[in-house]
Short mmCIF file of C-alpha atoms in Angstrom, two decimals:
data_model
loop_
_atom_site.label_atom_id
_atom_site.label_comp_id
_atom_site.label_asym_id
_atom_site.label_seq_id
_atom_site.Cartn_x
_atom_site.Cartn_y
_atom_site.Cartn_z
CA MET P 27 0.00 0.00 0.00
CA THR P 28 2.99 2.29 0.33
CA ASP P 29 3.41 4.57 -2.65
CA PRO P 30 6.74 3.52 -4.21
CA ASN P 31 7.25 6.88 -5.89
CA ALA P 32 8.62 9.88 -4.08
CA PRO P 33 7.07 13.28 -4.83
CA PRO P 34 9.16 15.96 -6.54
CA VAL P 35 11.36 18.02 -4.25
CA ASN P 36 11.80 21.22 -6.26
CA LEU P 37 9.34 23.13 -4.04
CA PRO P 38 9.56 24.05 -0.34
CA TYR P 39 6.83 21.52 0.44
CA VAL P 40 4.93 19.16 -1.85
CA LEU P 41 1.50 18.49 -0.44
CA ARG P 42 0.16 14.94 -0.57
CA LEU P 43 -3.53 14.95 -1.49
CA ALA P 44 -5.86 11.96 -1.25
CA LEU P 45 -9.00 12.60 -3.31
CA VAL P 46 -11.77 10.12 -2.54
CA SER P 47 -14.69 9.11 -4.74
CA THR P 48 -17.33 6.69 -3.48
CA SER P 49 -19.95 6.83 -6.24
CA ARG P 50 -20.91 8.01 -9.71
CA SER P 51 -22.40 11.20 -8.26
CA ASP P 52 -19.11 12.52 -6.88
CA TYR P 53 -16.73 11.09 -9.50
CA GLY P 54 -17.56 13.84 -12.01
CA HIS P 55 -16.43 16.37 -9.40
CA ILE P 56 -13.42 14.60 -7.88
CA LYS P 57 -11.88 13.56 -11.22
CA PRO P 58 -11.39 17.13 -12.60
CA LEU P 59 -9.80 18.19 -9.31
CA PHE P 60 -7.48 15.18 -9.42
CA ASP P 61 -6.48 16.02 -13.00
CA ALA P 62 -5.79 19.63 -12.04
CA ALA P 63 -3.70 18.57 -9.04
CA LYS P 64 -1.59 16.26 -11.25
CA LYS P 65 -0.58 19.27 -13.32
CA ASP P 66 0.23 21.40 -10.26
CA LEU P 67 3.80 20.93 -8.96
CA ARG P 68 2.71 21.88 -5.45
CA PHE P 69 0.78 18.62 -5.07
CA TRP P 70 1.28 14.87 -5.15
CA PRO P 71 -2.30 13.61 -5.64
CA THR P 72 -3.82 10.17 -5.26
CA LEU P 73 -7.29 9.15 -6.45
CA LEU P 74 -8.90 6.64 -4.08
CA THR P 75 -12.16 4.93 -5.06
CA ALA P 76 -14.40 2.99 -2.70
CA ALA P 77 -17.94 1.79 -2.01
CA ASN P 78 -20.23 1.87 -5.08
CA HIS P 79 -17.34 1.94 -7.55
CA THR P 80 -16.29 -1.53 -6.47
CA ALA P 81 -19.79 -2.94 -5.94
CA ARG P 82 -20.92 -5.37 -8.59
CA GLY P 83 -22.97 -3.65 -11.26
CA SER P 84 -22.56 -0.20 -9.77
CA GLY P 85 -20.43 2.88 -10.15
CA ILE P 86 -18.64 4.22 -13.20
CA ALA P 87 -17.63 1.99 -16.07
CA HIS P 88 -13.98 2.29 -17.13
CA LEU P 89 -12.53 4.32 -14.24
CA GLU P 90 -9.45 6.09 -15.48
CA ASP P 91 -6.39 7.02 -13.41
CA CYS P 92 -7.62 5.28 -10.27
CA SER P 93 -4.57 4.97 -8.03
CA TYR P 94 -6.08 2.70 -5.38
CA GLY P 95 -9.43 1.00 -4.87
CA CYS P 96 -10.97 -0.03 -1.57
CA SER P 97 -13.34 -2.97 -1.64
CA GLY P 98 -15.87 -1.11 0.50
CA VAL P 99 -16.18 1.73 2.98
CA ALA P 100 -14.72 0.05 6.07
CA SER P 101 -12.95 2.78 8.00
CA GLU P 102 -10.02 0.53 8.95
CA GLU P 103 -9.28 -0.21 5.29
CA VAL P 104 -9.36 3.49 4.42
CA ASN P 105 -7.13 4.14 7.43
CA LEU P 106 -4.49 1.73 6.13
CA TYR P 107 -4.44 3.41 2.73
CA LEU P 108 -4.07 6.85 4.26
CA GLN P 109 -1.23 5.61 6.44
CA GLY P 110 0.60 4.07 3.51
CA LEU P 111 0.17 7.16 1.37
CA LYS P 112 1.48 9.53 4.09
CA THR P 113 -1.40 11.85 3.31
CA ASP P 114 -1.52 15.52 4.34
CA VAL P 115 -5.01 16.49 3.14
CA VAL P 116 -8.01 14.36 2.23
CA VAL P 117 -10.58 15.84 -0.18
CA VAL P 118 -14.17 14.60 -0.35
CA GLN P 119 -17.16 15.95 -2.25
CA GLY P 120 -20.84 16.09 -1.54
CA ASP P 121 -23.18 14.20 0.70
CA ARG P 122 -23.15 10.48 -0.02
CA THR P 123 -23.66 8.26 3.03
CA GLU P 124 -20.64 6.17 2.02
CA LEU P 125 -18.39 9.14 2.80
CA LEU P 126 -18.97 8.67 6.54
CA GLY P 127 -16.74 5.60 6.42
CA VAL P 128 -14.04 7.73 4.78
CA VAL P 129 -14.03 10.79 7.02
CA GLU P 130 -13.93 8.86 10.31
CA PRO P 131 -10.31 7.61 9.89
CA VAL P 132 -9.32 11.03 8.53
CA VAL P 133 -10.42 12.62 11.79
CA ARG P 134 -8.89 9.82 13.85
CA ARG P 135 -5.50 10.24 12.16
CA GLY P 136 -5.53 13.99 12.68
CA LEU P 137 -5.41 14.80 8.97
CA VAL P 138 -6.80 17.90 7.31
CA LEU P 139 -10.21 17.25 5.73
CA ALA P 140 -11.38 19.43 2.83
CA HIS P 141 -15.06 19.23 1.92
CA CYS P 142 -16.45 20.38 -1.42
CA GLY P 143 -20.15 21.03 -1.90
CA GLY P 144 -21.15 21.73 1.71
CA GLY P 145 -23.87 24.09 2.85
CA GLU P 146 -26.50 22.92 0.34
CA LEU P 147 -30.09 22.00 1.17
CA THR P 148 -31.98 19.11 -0.45
CA ALA P 149 -35.35 18.56 1.17
CA GLY P 150 -36.18 15.30 -0.58
CA SER P 151 -33.25 13.19 0.62
CA THR P 152 -31.26 12.27 3.72
CA ASP P 153 -28.23 13.98 2.17
CA ASP P 154 -28.64 17.07 4.37
CA ARG P 155 -27.75 15.16 7.52
CA VAL P 156 -24.70 13.53 5.95
CA ARG P 157 -23.56 16.77 4.36
CA ASP P 158 -23.86 18.72 7.61
CA ALA P 159 -22.09 15.95 9.55
CA ILE P 160 -19.12 16.16 7.18
CA THR P 161 -19.19 19.96 7.51
CA ALA P 162 -18.84 19.57 11.28
CA LEU P 163 -15.78 17.34 10.81
CA ALA P 164 -14.08 19.22 7.96
CA HIS P 165 -11.44 21.93 8.28
CA LEU P 166 -11.63 23.56 4.83
CA HIS P 167 -14.90 24.15 2.99
CA TYR P 168 -15.56 24.76 -0.71
CA PRO P 169 -19.29 25.39 -1.31
CA GLY P 170 -20.68 25.71 -4.81
CA THR P 171 -23.05 28.67 -4.42
CA LYS P 172 -23.33 31.96 -2.57
CA GLN P 173 -26.37 30.65 -0.68
CA ALA P 174 -24.43 27.60 0.53
CA THR P 175 -21.51 29.81 1.57
CA ASP P 176 -23.83 32.04 3.58
CA ARG P 177 -25.34 29.03 5.32
CA LEU P 178 -21.92 27.65 6.27
CA VAL P 179 -20.64 30.92 7.70
CA THR P 180 -23.70 32.51 9.28
CA ARG P 181 -26.51 29.97 9.54
CA SER P 182 -25.07 26.53 10.15
CA GLY P 183 -24.64 26.99 13.89
CA LEU P 184 -21.24 25.35 13.54
CA GLY P 185 -19.20 28.54 13.79
CA VAL P 186 -17.13 27.94 10.64
CA PRO P 187 -14.47 30.70 10.49
CA PRO P 188 -14.82 32.65 7.21
CA TRP P 189 -11.16 32.14 6.28
CA ARG P 190 -11.78 28.40 6.06
CA VAL P 191 -14.63 28.84 3.57
CA LEU P 192 -14.28 29.78 -0.10
CA CYS P 193 -17.14 29.88 -2.60
CA VAL P 194 -15.70 28.22 -5.71
CA GLY P 195 -18.66 26.94 -7.73
CA GLU P 196 -19.31 23.30 -8.62
CA ILE P 197 -16.15 21.41 -9.61
CA GLY P 198 -18.00 19.35 -12.20
CA LEU P 199 -18.62 22.47 -14.27
CA ASP P 200 -14.93 23.16 -14.90
CA GLU P 201 -14.76 20.67 -17.76
CA ILE P 202 -18.25 21.47 -19.01
CA TRP P 203 -17.51 25.18 -19.42
CA ASN P 204 -14.69 24.11 -21.72
CA TYR P 205 -16.71 21.29 -23.24
CA ARG P 206 -15.60 19.63 -26.43
CA PRO P 207 -17.85 17.09 -28.17
CA TYR P 208 -17.12 13.42 -27.59
CA THR P 209 -15.30 11.91 -30.55
CA GLY P 210 -16.60 8.36 -30.19
CA ALA P 211 -19.65 6.83 -31.87
CA MET P 212 -22.88 8.20 -30.34
CA ASP P 213 -25.18 7.97 -33.35
CA TYR P 214 -27.98 6.39 -31.34
CA VAL P 215 -28.66 9.72 -29.54
CA ASP P 216 -30.50 12.60 -31.21
CA GLU P 217 -32.72 15.58 -30.37
CA THR P 218 -35.95 13.56 -30.44
CA MET P 219 -34.87 11.66 -27.32
CA VAL P 220 -35.67 12.36 -23.67
CA LEU P 221 -33.13 11.49 -20.98
CA PHE P 222 -34.67 10.53 -17.62
CA VAL P 223 -32.38 10.89 -14.59
CA ILE P 224 -34.41 9.68 -11.60
CA ASN P 225 -33.06 9.05 -8.11
CA PRO P 226 -35.11 7.83 -5.13
CA VAL P 227 -36.70 10.28 -2.70
CA THR P 228 -35.59 9.20 0.77
CA VAL P 229 -37.32 11.78 3.00
CA GLY P 230 -41.10 12.10 3.08
CA THR P 231 -43.04 15.29 3.74
CA ASP P 232 -45.37 15.85 6.70
CA THR P 233 -48.44 17.89 5.82
CA TRP P 234 -50.01 19.73 8.77
CA SER P 235 -53.70 20.58 8.84
CA GLY P 236 -53.06 23.64 11.01
CA ALA P 237 -54.69 22.19 14.13
CA MET P 238 -52.95 21.32 17.39
CA PRO P 239 -53.04 17.72 18.73
CA GLU P 240 -56.00 16.99 21.01
CA PRO P 241 -56.46 13.92 23.24
CA GLY P 242 -58.59 11.25 21.65
CA LYS P 243 -58.61 12.91 18.23
CA PRO P 244 -56.70 12.06 15.02
CA ASP P 245 -53.18 13.39 14.62
CA PRO P 246 -53.32 16.75 12.76
CA PHE P 247 -50.51 15.56 10.49
CA LYS P 248 -52.47 14.37 7.49
CA SER P 249 -49.80 12.12 6.08
CA HIS P 250 -46.27 10.92 6.53
CA ASP P 251 -44.12 8.57 4.47
CA ASP P 252 -40.46 7.85 3.90
CA GLY P 253 -40.41 9.22 0.36
CA SER P 254 -41.35 5.94 -1.32
CA THR P 255 -44.68 7.37 -2.49
CA GLU P 256 -42.96 10.06 -4.54
CA THR P 257 -40.35 7.59 -5.79
CA LYS P 258 -43.12 5.35 -7.12
CA ALA P 259 -44.83 8.36 -8.71
CA LEU P 260 -41.59 9.31 -10.48
CA VAL P 261 -41.19 5.79 -11.82
CA GLN P 262 -44.81 5.78 -12.98
CA MET P 263 -44.17 9.06 -14.80
CA VAL P 264 -41.43 7.33 -16.81
CA VAL P 265 -43.56 4.22 -17.39
CA ASP P 266 -46.42 6.37 -18.69
CA TYR P 267 -44.09 8.20 -21.06
CA VAL P 268 -42.59 4.99 -22.45
CA GLN P 269 -46.04 3.48 -22.95
CA SER P 270 -47.14 6.64 -24.77
CA LEU P 271 -44.23 6.10 -27.17
CA VAL P 272 -45.37 2.52 -27.80
CA GLU P 273 -48.88 3.72 -28.60
CA GLY P 274 -47.77 6.69 -30.72
CA LYS P 275 -45.19 7.34 -33.40
CA GLY P 276 -41.62 8.54 -32.99
CA GLY P 277 -39.66 9.41 -29.88
CA PHE P 278 -37.26 7.53 -27.63
CA ALA P 279 -36.48 7.42 -23.89
CA LEU P 280 -33.02 7.03 -22.36
CA LEU P 281 -33.23 5.73 -18.78
CA SER P 282 -30.24 6.51 -16.56
CA GLU P 283 -29.29 4.24 -13.68
CA ALA P 284 -30.42 5.48 -10.26
CA ASN P 285 -27.99 5.99 -7.39
CA GLY P 286 -27.49 3.64 -4.45
CA ASP P 287 -30.02 5.26 -2.09
CA ARG P 288 -32.87 3.24 -0.64
CA GLY P 289 -35.30 2.73 -3.51
CA GLY P 290 -32.62 2.80 -6.19
CA ASP P 291 -32.90 -0.94 -6.81
CA TYR P 292 -36.64 -0.56 -7.43
CA ILE P 293 -36.06 2.20 -9.99
CA ASN P 294 -33.32 0.28 -11.78
CA ALA P 295 -35.29 -2.96 -11.92
CA THR P 296 -38.31 -1.16 -13.38
CA PHE P 297 -36.23 0.69 -15.96
CA LYS P 298 -34.41 -2.49 -16.97
CA ASN P 299 -37.71 -4.33 -17.41
CA LEU P 300 -39.07 -1.45 -19.50
CA ALA P 301 -36.06 -1.52 -21.80
CA GLU P 302 -36.34 -5.29 -22.23
CA ALA P 303 -40.08 -5.07 -22.94
CA TYR P 304 -39.91 -2.07 -25.29
CA PRO P 305 -36.42 -1.96 -26.85
CA VAL P 306 -37.69 0.00 -29.85
CA VAL P 307 -38.63 3.07 -27.75
CA CYS P 308 -36.33 3.03 -24.70
CA ARG P 309 -32.87 2.08 -23.52
CA TYR P 310 -31.59 1.43 -19.97
CA MET P 311 -28.14 2.86 -19.28
CA GLY P 312 -27.09 0.89 -16.22
CA GLY P 313 -25.05 -2.12 -15.18
CA SER P 314 -22.79 -3.20 -18.03
CA HIS P 315 -24.35 -0.49 -20.22
CA THR P 316 -23.33 2.39 -17.93
CA PRO P 317 -21.67 5.09 -20.07
CA THR P 318 -18.38 6.69 -19.17
CA LEU P 319 -18.41 10.23 -17.81
CA GLU P 320 -17.50 11.67 -21.22
CA GLN P 321 -20.15 9.59 -22.97
CA PHE P 322 -22.83 10.63 -20.51
CA ARG P 323 -22.06 14.32 -21.04
CA GLU P 324 -22.34 13.80 -24.79
CA ILE P 325 -25.70 12.05 -24.32
CA VAL P 326 -26.94 15.09 -22.39
CA HIS P 327 -25.57 17.38 -25.10
CA ARG P 328 -27.24 15.49 -27.95
CA CYS P 329 -30.66 14.62 -26.50
CA GLY P 330 -33.67 16.91 -26.84
CA LEU P 331 -34.72 17.17 -23.17
CA VAL P 332 -33.59 16.07 -19.71
CA VAL P 333 -36.22 15.18 -17.10
CA GLY P 334 -35.42 14.16 -13.55
CA ASN P 335 -34.73 14.98 -9.92
CA SER P 336 -30.94 14.66 -9.93
CA SER P 337 -28.72 17.61 -9.01
CA MET P 338 -27.36 17.51 -12.57
CA CYS P 339 -30.70 18.99 -13.70
CA LEU P 340 -29.75 22.14 -11.78
CA ILE P 341 -25.99 22.17 -12.22
CA GLU P 342 -24.57 20.52 -15.35
CA VAL P 343 -27.49 20.39 -17.79
CA PRO P 344 -28.22 24.15 -17.93
CA VAL P 345 -24.57 24.91 -18.72
CA LEU P 346 -24.70 22.40 -21.57
CA GLY P 347 -27.58 24.47 -22.95
CA LYS P 348 -30.27 21.79 -22.91
CA PRO P 349 -33.95 22.13 -21.99
CA VAL P 350 -34.51 20.55 -18.58
CA ILE P 351 -37.46 19.78 -16.32
CA LEU P 352 -36.79 19.29 -12.61
CA VAL P 353 -39.53 17.15 -11.05
CA GLY P 354 -40.44 16.44 -7.44
CA THR P 355 -39.00 17.50 -4.10
CA ARG P 356 -35.56 15.88 -3.96
CA GLN P 357 -33.67 19.09 -4.83
CA GLN P 358 -35.87 21.55 -2.93
CA GLY P 359 -33.66 24.09 -1.19
CA ARG P 360 -31.07 24.42 -3.93
CA PRO P 361 -30.92 27.53 -6.15
CA VAL P 362 -32.69 27.11 -9.49
CA PRO P 363 -30.86 28.60 -12.52
CA ASN P 364 -32.71 30.68 -15.07
CA GLY P 365 -34.67 28.59 -17.54
CA VAL P 366 -34.96 25.39 -15.50
CA GLY P 367 -38.58 24.24 -15.43
CA VAL P 368 -39.75 22.96 -12.03
CA LEU P 369 -42.80 20.67 -11.83
CA ASP P 370 -44.73 18.53 -9.42
CA VAL P 371 -44.53 14.89 -10.45
CA CYS P 372 -48.23 14.77 -11.32
CA ALA P 373 -47.80 17.64 -13.80
CA ALA P 374 -45.11 15.89 -15.83
CA THR P 375 -47.52 14.10 -18.16
CA PRO P 376 -46.36 12.44 -21.38
CA GLY P 377 -48.02 15.19 -23.40
CA PHE P 378 -46.26 17.97 -21.49
CA ILE P 379 -42.89 16.25 -21.77
CA LYS P 380 -43.27 15.78 -25.53
CA GLU P 381 -44.16 19.46 -25.95
CA ARG P 382 -40.93 20.52 -24.23
CA ILE P 383 -38.51 18.45 -26.33
CA GLY P 384 -36.01 20.77 -27.96
CA ARG P 385 -37.95 23.87 -26.92
CA GLY P 386 -36.94 26.99 -25.03
CA GLN P 387 -33.78 29.05 -24.55
CA PHE P 388 -32.24 27.51 -21.46
CA CYS P 389 -29.07 29.30 -20.33
CA GLY P 390 -27.27 29.12 -23.67
CA ASP P 391 -25.38 26.56 -25.69
CA VAL P 392 -21.66 26.01 -25.14
CA ASN P 393 -21.03 25.54 -28.84
CA LYS P 394 -22.86 28.74 -29.86
CA GLY P 395 -21.14 31.12 -27.48
CA LEU P 396 -24.38 32.21 -25.82
CA VAL P 397 -24.61 33.61 -22.29
CA ARG P 398 -24.64 30.86 -19.68
CA ASP P 399 -25.98 30.87 -16.15
CA THR P 400 -23.30 31.14 -13.43
CA THR P 401 -25.45 30.21 -10.43
CA TYR P 402 -23.22 27.19 -9.80
CA GLY P 403 -19.89 28.63 -10.88
CA ASP P 404 -17.81 30.00 -13.74
CA GLY P 405 -15.62 27.00 -14.54
CA HIS P 406 -12.60 27.84 -12.35
CA ALA P 407 -13.38 25.86 -9.19
CA CYS P 408 -10.35 23.54 -9.29
CA GLU P 409 -7.70 26.24 -9.37
CA LYS P 410 -9.45 28.15 -6.57
CA ILE P 411 -9.61 25.04 -4.37
CA LEU P 412 -5.98 24.04 -4.91
CA ASP P 413 -4.72 27.56 -4.20
CA HIS P 414 -6.77 27.81 -1.02
CA ILE P 415 -5.73 24.36 0.24
CA TYR P 416 -2.04 25.04 -0.31
CA LYS P 417 -2.19 28.43 1.42
CA ASN P 418 -4.27 27.35 4.41
CA TRP P 419 -3.85 23.65 5.15
CA ASN P 420 -0.97 24.17 7.60
CA ASN P 421 -2.87 26.85 9.55
CA ILE P 422 -5.45 24.40 10.84
CA GLY P 423 -3.59 23.67 14.08
CA ILE P 424 -3.62 19.87 13.96
CA ARG P 425 -0.76 17.50 13.34
CA GLY P 426 0.28 17.01 9.76
CA ARG P 427 1.33 14.07 7.61
CA ALA P 428 0.23 10.65 8.82
#
């Protein structure tokens, strides 16, 4: 596990970075930062993958430049890798539950923890609790929006010193702002197609009637569920659209694999069955058919409309200049860029979706030089993060290299 290569010694101090990715959702953010650090002589970076990447049938197909891979998220295994790598700073991104098994040994070893993407709010998932827990453990913070920065510094209740926080934008947009079309064969995607990116809703919503509880009377909370009701409604929305394609003429649905949250297996099984039953009108992009990161971006760029509840509907898709409909409650709390349509699940009927394909001026097109929305950054997050880490990591007041 010990890195056999010594870092360059032509600088006063070469900082050893361990950048950790546990799932598809954070890989598109961690990978650009890893690539930028490899080109920066101040750093000796390592890309460490764990959890969903190594689970059978999950994660990203064809991981490039992975330095080490853990078989899971056991904290002792991560601890051994960090010890062997003599790490100074560990960088994690986002809010995935699997990250908790990564940050625990980082704290135990007294290493500096840098967290990207903190301060966000997502009402329809358990991510808020994980994200805020990592915020409490991290030393350096790199939120993606001004609202998230404000929450970290003034509203989190955690007393994060402002010098430890830098608003940088979303890392995943760095490559998209400088997007170049994928050169491989992607002829099966065109502007008549709709890409569905659906993830499970893991937090239900209590609806209050306005009355106070009274002994012997029904609870004033009209309903409560764990989010599965909305998840099922989202899946039914996709099923209805696919069936409308079978009954009509033209059109095609691309069904992206859901993440590993509770309910993800249900979504993936339904989508896979749909693709097997109706191969002429839909295609499931999961398991062995999971596209690479570059391929997925090109699919987004070429399709006519993106529909879903993933954060990419707010962050990446608008910068690629595609029409997008955000459905449901999963992303409630996050800023909505100009031009992003927001709908209740019940309003996303097959007829409405078909009407929106290829329509509307949504934040500009990267290949036409139009004005693009900068709600989630301007494409320079990586350089800002690396500069801030190098200038501030040794001011944290904890012991250094493991």
